[in-house]
Amino acid sequence: MIGGLFIYNHKGEVLISRVYRDDIGRNAVDAFRVNVIHARQQVRSPVTNIARTSFFHVKRSNIWLAAVTKQNVNAAMVFEFLYKMCDVMTAYFGKISEENIKNNFVLIYELLDEILDFGYPQNSETGALKTFITQQGIKSQHQTKEEQSQITSQVTGQIGWRREGIKYRRNELFLDVLESVNLLMSPQGQVLSAHVSGRVVMKSYLSGMPECKFGMNDKIVIDKQGKAGASDEAGKSSGKQSIAIDDCTFHQCVRLSKFDSERSISFIPPDGEYELMRYRTTKDIILPFRVIPLVREVGRTKLEVKVVIKSNFKPSLLAQKIEVRIPTPLNTSGVQVICMKGKAKYKASENAIVWKIKRMAGMKESQISAEIELLPTNDKKKWARPPISMNFEVPFAPSGLKVRYLKVFESKLNYSDHDVIKWVRYIGRSGIYETRC
Amino acid sequence: MPYLGCEETVKELKRALSNPNIQADRLRYRSYITRVIRSMTQGLDVSALFMDMVKASATVDVVQKKLVYLYMCTYASHKPDLALLAINTLRKDCADPNPMVRGLALRNMCNFRMPGITEYIQQPILTGLRDKASYVRRVAVLGCAKMHSLRPSTEIDPSIVNELYALLRDPDPVVMVNCLRALEEILREEGGVVINKPIAHHLLNRLKDLDSWAQSEVLIFLMRYRPRGDDELFDVLSLLDEFLQSVHTPVMAATLRLFLRLAAAHPAVQADALLRARGPLLAACGSASRELRFAGLCHVQQVLRSQPALYSGQYKRFFCGYSEPGYIKLRKMEILVELVNDENVVLVLEELKSYCTDVSPELAQAAIAAIGHIGRTYTEKCLDILTGLLALQQEHVTSAVIRTFRDLVWFCPQSIGAVCRAVEVCGENPQDTEGKQALLWLLGMHGEQISSAPYVLEGFIDGIKAELSSAVKTELLTAALKLFLCRPAETQDMLGRLLHYCIDEESDMCVRDRALLYYRLLQCGVDEARKILLGPESDPSMTVLAGRPEEPVGCWASGFNTLGPLAGADAHPDAPPADSSAQHCHSTEEEVVSKPPCQPGLTLGPPLSHEAFERLWVELRVLHRQTLGFPPPAAPPETLQAVLQLVKVQALAFSRCEARPWKAYVCARAGSTLVLAELLHGDPAVPDSQDALLLSVKQRPENLQAIRGFVSVLKTSAVQVQGQKSVT
């Protein structure tokens, strides 16, 4: 249970404070500011204990969100609640920044009022919340009968995420598979850890109460079908195409019972944009790029760095927005860079050489070499060599996920699966993509 | 500017709010109300505006209403009389056709924190409990809890409690969970909401419909339920099984905790649950948000306490990322140390070695300490790395390495030679107090193997005037004297100088006394000093048993998924105790701290049946017999039973208080050991039992420490009973 929720800016000024329980006083607000935000040393732990009160905090850009409680609660739950809170706020007004919070503070109080009651989480689905939150301020007595019945039906929780009677002239569906691939590689090219966290984001503009069915190359499903039908040969060939999903979560609209029993994803979609599922894979990841670093120390005042990047996907595809960040020591005095492709620059303020390439096709390689002049220092400390990090965007899913079908059924209105215009797009981005050097 | 010009602002706002022109303009009016709330948030006292705000509450604008209610909830306790004015509007709203307005009004009415309000809200709450909109029912249910918290001392209204128990069957899942929460708060004095068989099964079946927070809360409530018999137990467990794989970390952790508790008597089931939860826990450790990652790591540490081998295959998942915050890196290092085995030791050490050059000195030192810890098992590999680190010639690294050496020499006497060689060639001395002490200890203890020891020591003695820490000075005295005993020729002169300085010029009493002590000791003769100063050394042929013993799951399961694991090493003494389960976890923690870890305190277990007790009593022989030095307590058997229950001792049978001879049979569990005991008094056949109680203990398996713990528990509770009697 949460006793109170505070939002601070980076200076420690309170932007929002909402207290749910009597045992949390005004001094709790100050205690957190003094002990955590203004503390001189680094943050020691996301959970802070001050005078028998626990503070859980999450930082977004330079905004601190803190939940306070005097009870022995389940920490992971409080953190998950804070993330959800951030998600809801982002859904309402975009980025969480001091300015946005100040401008929307009435809205935030309204949200806090609905999400938590007496410190207990009540309702956090953005779609359903929209019924209760009235940013424009509707007048209660002039509501039409229709609107009222809508609220009642949503309030009584039949289908909380979609209202009745939606109509579109063109029925369209947009499906984006967005993945971020994370990698930590040793200097010798050994993968230390790699995982892909992906999201399936949909935008649906469909009339009525359609029933959708979504299929992908999930290993468990493919294997099952392979066993049931055809020869072993066919099963094997399709087995290569399938992926093993480590874990996934769904939007509340997905019927979990069906997923558990037959692993099919069927749902009545909300209207507009929403995140259908989230998943993680750790096996057989296609690493779009390999970074091969070579650092040589020439005496005490010079470093030679050579970095080769190799793209590892179909030659017909193009990667975009490629950026390689090669860290340099603090006592760098000058850098000469030669690169065959793209532009490279030494940014003294960031202590790094930033190499940007606009586009790069698959199965290519490109290299950069740099000579770094160092100032002689009497600091005996060895340079810690931070890893080389990389950013990019590729038009495929690094996990290997493929959408097999997306079917729409609407029994009451007269449009069928063929009349719906569907768009599918894959985007793979880099998460934390680091190679040690 | 929260505090400056505050009166000005309040005055200005008051003028504006009472201005009829502004009141007529809806948007402007609302913007002024917004400003009031903003000032309130910043900590300005705007309670003077209460009257104007009450007026503003009579509006059809829902947003304005919400804002005014927020204001009133904050200040109602300061101005109870004025707040009553708003009640009428609120009560009217409670009958509004729009469920949203009804819910809003009811919620805010319950939020007013003033004692007199109860009589006004009782009726609306009761109506709200039967409202057809679930939104209003949710609010009304929690309203019951709020009403109780306003007047905690008053008697509990049984009709409300009954109504809430009935609402547990409500079709809306949130209403159901709110009922549990409300009942828990209202019935706290009586031990919280009662989970009997029908309720438990109802909750288990509804678990799927709930959101993740409600799920994890319900799972905690379910911990109170004890299935009757194994059949029911396994039915419950199979219902819970799917939640063990939940992607929501809190739900998964709560399920695991429930599993461990329900299956306390079935270690195999517990082990299986831990194995199945491994995947989700690892996923939490790799989750995108650092706070969840931290929580995941802390919980993995708990699991490692009893099953260190479970995660050793996955050690790579605990390698640190460059940009991770310090608290995560520290935990990961602690885990890596636990996971080391013959196969991965090389890679883990390689990884830890790369952390030793971390920018943050704290992390670098932690990494070095971690290597030292591994060194207790894999001594040679670690010594190589540690010696290599000395070549970096960085102050904080050298200091940490020397400290690690000191600990390593203590644990692994076979490493003395290598450590002495390394210290010998180390060019730089540590500059911090801890490091200096460690170096001095090494020089004193193993001075005969370090040829440069006298020179290093001389450096310290020459610089003693500049030394601030008295701990270092004391250590220096001891080291110099020890070195003198094994290498007198080289050290005599400087020891003389040191003693002279410390006795004549030193102002710190401890140091001076220590110096005087050594001086007089030397006067008694060198042999005498040697006998006192050089205690027995550790035998180089022996090695320490590596790793700590695996603890039973029960030791930590009660604290799993609470704040306990996260508080971790820098645990605050006043970690917030809260609900009963938390207090329980706290008390076990204290037990573990206060006693040596190998001596488990009494633990809860499934109660022993009388038949089983009788059978065991006949089978086993008496292991321990002692008189307790006090007569049997004169309290009735019921009281005794209650007292013993508190200290986790199960009472099976008592004689009536006046009976001669007086007898009692009790049993308890300490970890896996079962302790059976008989208390006897006034039996003519047994002479020892004439004056005081005679205690006979039987046990399976044998565990002498458990007996000691058991006896001390019995004694304290007997004293308690005596104390109670004297009070009454």
Coordinates of C-alpha atoms in Angstrom, one line a residue, chain B residues 142-443:
Chain B
L142 CA -12.6 1.4 0.9
G143 CA -14.8 4.1 2.6
C144 CA -15.5 1.5 5.3
A145 CA -11.7 1.3 6.0
K146 CA -11.3 5.0 6.0
M147 CA -14.2 5.4 8.4
H148 CA -12.5 2.9 10.7
S149 CA -9.2 4.7 10.5
L150 CA -10.8 7.9 11.6
R151 CA -12.0 6.3 14.8
P152 CA -9.8 3.3 15.4
S153 CA -10.8 2.9 19.1
T154 CA -14.5 2.5 18.5
E155 CA -16.2 -0.8 18.4
I156 CA -16.3 -2.6 15.1
D157 CA -19.7 -2.7 13.5
P158 CA -20.4 -6.4 12.8
S159 CA -23.0 -5.6 10.2
I160 CA -20.4 -3.8 8.0
V161 CA -18.0 -6.6 8.5
N162 CA -20.6 -9.1 7.4
E163 CA -21.5 -7.0 4.4
L164 CA -17.9 -6.8 3.4
Y165 CA -17.4 -10.5 3.7
A166 CA -20.5 -11.0 1.5
L167 CA -19.0 -8.5 -1.1
L168 CA -16.0 -10.8 -1.5
R169 CA -18.3 -12.5 -4.0
D170 CA -18.9 -9.4 -6.0
P171 CA -18.6 -9.8 -9.8
D172 CA -16.2 -6.9 -10.0
P173 CA -12.6 -8.0 -9.2
V174 CA -11.5 -4.6 -7.8
V175 CA -14.5 -4.6 -5.4
M176 CA -13.4 -8.0 -4.2
V177 CA -9.8 -7.0 -3.6
N178 CA -10.9 -3.8 -2.0
C179 CA -13.0 -5.8 0.4
L180 CA -10.0 -7.8 1.4
R181 CA -8.0 -4.6 2.0
A182 CA -10.7 -3.0 4.0
L183 CA -11.4 -6.0 6.2
E184 CA -7.7 -6.3 6.8
E185 CA -7.5 -2.8 8.1
I186 CA -10.8 -2.9 10.1
L187 CA -10.0 -6.3 11.8
R188 CA -6.3 -5.6 12.3
E189 CA -6.6 -5.9 16.1
E190 CA -8.1 -9.3 15.7
G191 CA -5.4 -10.5 13.4
G192 CA -6.8 -9.3 10.0
V193 CA -9.2 -10.8 7.6
V194 CA -10.0 -14.5 8.1
I195 CA -9.2 -16.7 5.1
N196 CA -11.1 -20.0 5.5
K197 CA -11.5 -22.7 3.0
P198 CA -14.4 -21.4 0.9
I199 CA -12.8 -17.9 0.8
A200 CA -9.4 -19.3 -0.1
H201 CA -10.8 -21.3 -2.9
H202 CA -12.9 -18.5 -4.2
L203 CA -9.9 -16.2 -4.2
L204 CA -7.8 -18.8 -6.0
N205 CA -10.4 -19.2 -8.7
R206 CA -10.8 -15.5 -9.2
L207 CA -7.0 -14.8 -9.3
K208 CA -6.9 -14.8 -13.1
D209 CA -9.3 -11.9 -13.4
L210 CA -7.3 -9.6 -11.3
D211 CA -4.7 -7.0 -12.3
S212 CA -1.1 -7.7 -11.3
W213 CA -1.2 -5.6 -8.1
A214 CA -4.4 -7.2 -6.9
Q215 CA -2.9 -10.6 -7.7
S216 CA 0.2 -10.0 -5.7
E217 CA -1.8 -8.7 -2.7
V218 CA -4.3 -11.6 -2.8
L219 CA -1.3 -14.0 -2.9
I220 CA 0.0 -12.5 0.3
F221 CA -3.5 -12.8 1.9
L222 CA -3.5 -16.5 0.9
M223 CA -0.4 -17.1 3.0
R224 CA -2.7 -17.2 6.0
Y225 CA -4.5 -20.2 4.7
R226 CA -3.4 -23.7 5.6
P227 CA -4.8 -26.4 3.4
R228 CA -6.0 -29.5 5.2
G229 CA -4.2 -32.5 4.0
D230 CA -1.8 -33.1 1.1
D231 CA -4.6 -33.5 -1.5
E232 CA -5.9 -30.1 -1.0
L233 CA -2.4 -28.7 -0.7
F234 CA -1.5 -30.0 -4.2
D235 CA -4.8 -28.8 -5.6
V236 CA -4.0 -25.3 -4.4
L237 CA -0.4 -25.5 -5.7
S238 CA -1.5 -26.7 -9.2
L239 CA -3.9 -23.7 -9.3
L240 CA -1.0 -21.4 -8.5
D241 CA 1.4 -23.0 -10.8
E242 CA 0.9 -20.8 -13.8
F243 CA 1.5 -17.6 -11.7
L244 CA 4.9 -18.9 -10.9
Q245 CA 5.8 -18.1 -14.5
S246 CA 4.1 -14.7 -14.5
V247 CA 5.9 -12.0 -16.4
H248 CA 5.1 -9.5 -13.6
T249 CA 7.9 -9.8 -11.2
P250 CA 5.8 -9.0 -8.1
V251 CA 3.2 -11.6 -8.9
M252 CA 5.9 -14.2 -9.6
A253 CA 7.7 -13.4 -6.4
A254 CA 4.5 -13.4 -4.3
T255 CA 3.6 -16.8 -5.8
L256 CA 7.0 -18.2 -5.1
R257 CA 6.7 -17.0 -1.5
L258 CA 3.3 -18.6 -1.1
F259 CA 4.7 -21.8 -2.7
L260 CA 7.6 -21.9 -0.2
R261 CA 5.2 -21.4 2.7
L262 CA 2.5 -23.9 1.7
A263 CA 5.0 -26.5 0.8
A264 CA 7.2 -26.0 3.9
A265 CA 6.8 -29.7 4.7
H266 CA 7.8 -30.8 1.3
P267 CA 11.3 -29.7 0.5
A268 CA 11.2 -31.4 -2.9
V269 CA 8.3 -29.2 -4.0
Q270 CA 10.1 -26.2 -2.7
A271 CA 13.2 -27.0 -4.7
D272 CA 11.1 -27.6 -7.8
A273 CA 9.3 -24.2 -7.3
L274 CA 12.7 -22.5 -7.0
L275 CA 13.9 -24.2 -10.2
R276 CA 10.8 -23.1 -12.1
A277 CA 11.0 -19.6 -10.9
R278 CA 14.5 -19.3 -12.0
G279 CA 13.6 -18.2 -15.5
P280 CA 11.3 -15.4 -14.5
L281 CA 13.7 -14.2 -11.8
L282 CA 16.5 -14.1 -14.3
A283 CA 14.3 -12.1 -16.6
A284 CA 13.7 -9.7 -13.8
C285 CA 17.5 -9.4 -13.3
G286 CA 17.8 -8.4 -17.0
S287 CA 14.7 -6.2 -17.2
A288 CA 14.9 -2.8 -18.8
S289 CA 14.3 -0.8 -15.7
R290 CA 17.1 -0.6 -13.2
E291 CA 14.9 -0.6 -10.1
L292 CA 13.3 -3.9 -11.1
R293 CA 16.6 -5.3 -12.0
F294 CA 17.8 -4.4 -8.5
A295 CA 14.8 -6.0 -6.9
G296 CA 15.3 -9.1 -8.9
L297 CA 19.0 -9.4 -7.9
C298 CA 18.2 -9.0 -4.3
H299 CA 15.7 -11.9 -4.5
V300 CA 18.2 -14.0 -6.4
Q301 CA 20.6 -13.5 -3.5
Q302 CA 17.9 -14.8 -1.1
V303 CA 17.5 -18.0 -3.2
L304 CA 21.2 -18.5 -3.3
R305 CA 21.3 -18.7 0.4
S306 CA 19.9 -22.2 0.3
Q307 CA 20.5 -23.3 -3.3
P308 CA 23.9 -21.8 -4.4
A309 CA 24.1 -24.2 -7.4
L310 CA 20.8 -23.2 -8.9
Y311 CA 22.2 -20.2 -10.8
S312 CA 25.8 -21.1 -11.4
G313 CA 25.1 -22.0 -15.0
Q314 CA 23.7 -18.6 -15.7
Y315 CA 26.7 -16.7 -14.2
K316 CA 27.1 -14.6 -17.4
R317 CA 23.7 -13.0 -16.7
F318 CA 25.3 -11.3 -13.7
F319 CA 28.2 -9.6 -15.5
C320 CA 27.9 -5.8 -15.1
G321 CA 27.1 -3.5 -17.8
Y322 CA 29.2 -0.4 -18.1
S323 CA 26.4 2.1 -17.6
E324 CA 24.7 0.4 -14.7
P325 CA 24.4 2.3 -11.4
G326 CA 26.7 1.3 -8.6
Y327 CA 24.0 -0.4 -6.4
I328 CA 23.3 -2.9 -9.2
K329 CA 27.0 -3.6 -9.8
L330 CA 27.7 -4.2 -6.1
R331 CA 24.9 -6.7 -5.9
K332 CA 26.0 -8.5 -9.1
M333 CA 29.5 -8.8 -7.7
E334 CA 28.1 -10.3 -4.5
I335 CA 26.2 -12.8 -6.6
L336 CA 29.1 -13.7 -8.8
V337 CA 31.2 -14.6 -5.7
E338 CA 28.5 -17.1 -4.7
L339 CA 28.2 -18.6 -8.2
V340 CA 31.9 -19.5 -8.7
N341 CA 32.7 -23.1 -9.4
D342 CA 35.5 -25.1 -11.1
E343 CA 34.1 -24.5 -14.6
N344 CA 33.5 -20.8 -14.6
V345 CA 36.1 -19.5 -12.1
V346 CA 38.5 -18.4 -14.8
L347 CA 35.9 -16.3 -16.7
V348 CA 34.4 -14.9 -13.5
L349 CA 37.8 -13.8 -12.2
E350 CA 38.6 -12.3 -15.6
E351 CA 35.4 -10.3 -15.4
L352 CA 35.9 -9.2 -11.8
K353 CA 39.4 -8.2 -12.7
S354 CA 38.1 -5.7 -15.3
Y355 CA 35.9 -4.1 -12.6
C356 CA 39.0 -3.4 -10.5
T357 CA 39.8 -0.5 -12.7
D358 CA 36.4 1.0 -12.4
V359 CA 36.2 4.8 -12.1
S360 CA 34.4 4.6 -8.8
P361 CA 36.8 3.7 -6.0
E362 CA 34.0 2.1 -4.1
L363 CA 33.2 -0.3 -6.9
A364 CA 36.9 -1.1 -7.6
Q365 CA 37.4 -1.9 -3.9
A366 CA 34.3 -4.1 -3.8
A367 CA 35.6 -6.0 -6.9
I368 CA 39.0 -6.6 -5.2
A369 CA 37.2 -7.8 -2.0
A370 CA 35.1 -10.1 -4.2
I371 CA 38.3 -11.6 -5.7
G372 CA 39.7 -12.1 -2.2
H373 CA 36.5 -13.9 -1.3
I374 CA 36.9 -16.3 -4.2
G375 CA 40.5 -16.6 -3.2
R376 CA 39.5 -18.6 -0.1
T377 CA 38.7 -21.4 -2.5
Y378 CA 40.8 -20.7 -5.6
T379 CA 43.8 -19.2 -3.8
E380 CA 46.5 -19.3 -6.5
K381 CA 44.5 -17.8 -9.3
C382 CA 43.3 -15.0 -7.1
L383 CA 46.7 -14.2 -5.7
D384 CA 48.1 -13.8 -9.2
I385 CA 45.4 -11.3 -10.0
L386 CA 45.8 -9.4 -6.8
T387 CA 49.5 -9.2 -7.1
G388 CA 49.1 -7.9 -10.6
L389 CA 46.8 -5.2 -9.4
L390 CA 49.5 -3.8 -7.1
A391 CA 51.5 -2.9 -10.2
L392 CA 48.8 -0.4 -11.1
Q393 CA 50.1 1.8 -8.3
Q394 CA 46.8 3.4 -7.5
E395 CA 46.3 4.3 -3.9
H396 CA 42.7 3.0 -3.5
V397 CA 43.5 -0.2 -5.3
T398 CA 46.7 -0.9 -3.3
S399 CA 44.8 -0.3 0.0
A400 CA 42.0 -2.7 -1.0
V401 CA 44.5 -5.3 -2.1
I402 CA 46.4 -5.2 1.2
R403 CA 43.2 -5.4 3.1
T404 CA 42.2 -8.4 1.1
F405 CA 45.6 -10.0 1.7
R406 CA 45.2 -9.7 5.4
D407 CA 41.9 -11.5 5.3
L408 CA 43.2 -14.1 2.9
V409 CA 46.2 -15.0 5.0
W410 CA 43.9 -15.5 7.9
F411 CA 41.7 -17.9 6.0
C412 CA 44.3 -19.7 3.9
P413 CA 47.6 -20.0 5.8
Q414 CA 49.2 -21.6 2.7
S415 CA 49.1 -18.3 0.9
I416 CA 51.4 -16.6 3.4
G417 CA 54.5 -17.0 1.3
A418 CA 53.0 -15.5 -1.8
V419 CA 51.4 -12.6 0.1
C420 CA 54.7 -11.8 1.8
R421 CA 56.5 -11.7 -1.6
A422 CA 53.8 -9.5 -3.0
V423 CA 54.0 -7.0 -0.1
E424 CA 57.7 -7.0 -0.4
V425 CA 57.7 -5.7 -3.9
C426 CA 54.8 -3.3 -3.5
G427 CA 56.3 0.1 -3.9
E428 CA 53.5 2.2 -2.5
N429 CA 52.0 2.2 0.9
P430 CA 48.2 2.7 1.4
Q431 CA 47.2 6.1 2.7
D432 CA 43.9 5.4 4.3
T433 CA 43.4 4.2 7.9
E434 CA 42.0 0.8 7.0
G435 CA 44.8 0.1 4.5
K436 CA 47.5 1.2 6.9
Q437 CA 46.2 -1.0 9.7
A438 CA 46.1 -4.0 7.4
L439 CA 49.7 -3.4 6.2
L440 CA 50.9 -3.0 9.7
W441 CA 49.2 -6.2 10.8
L442 CA 50.8 -8.1 8.0
L443 CA 54.3 -6.6 8.8

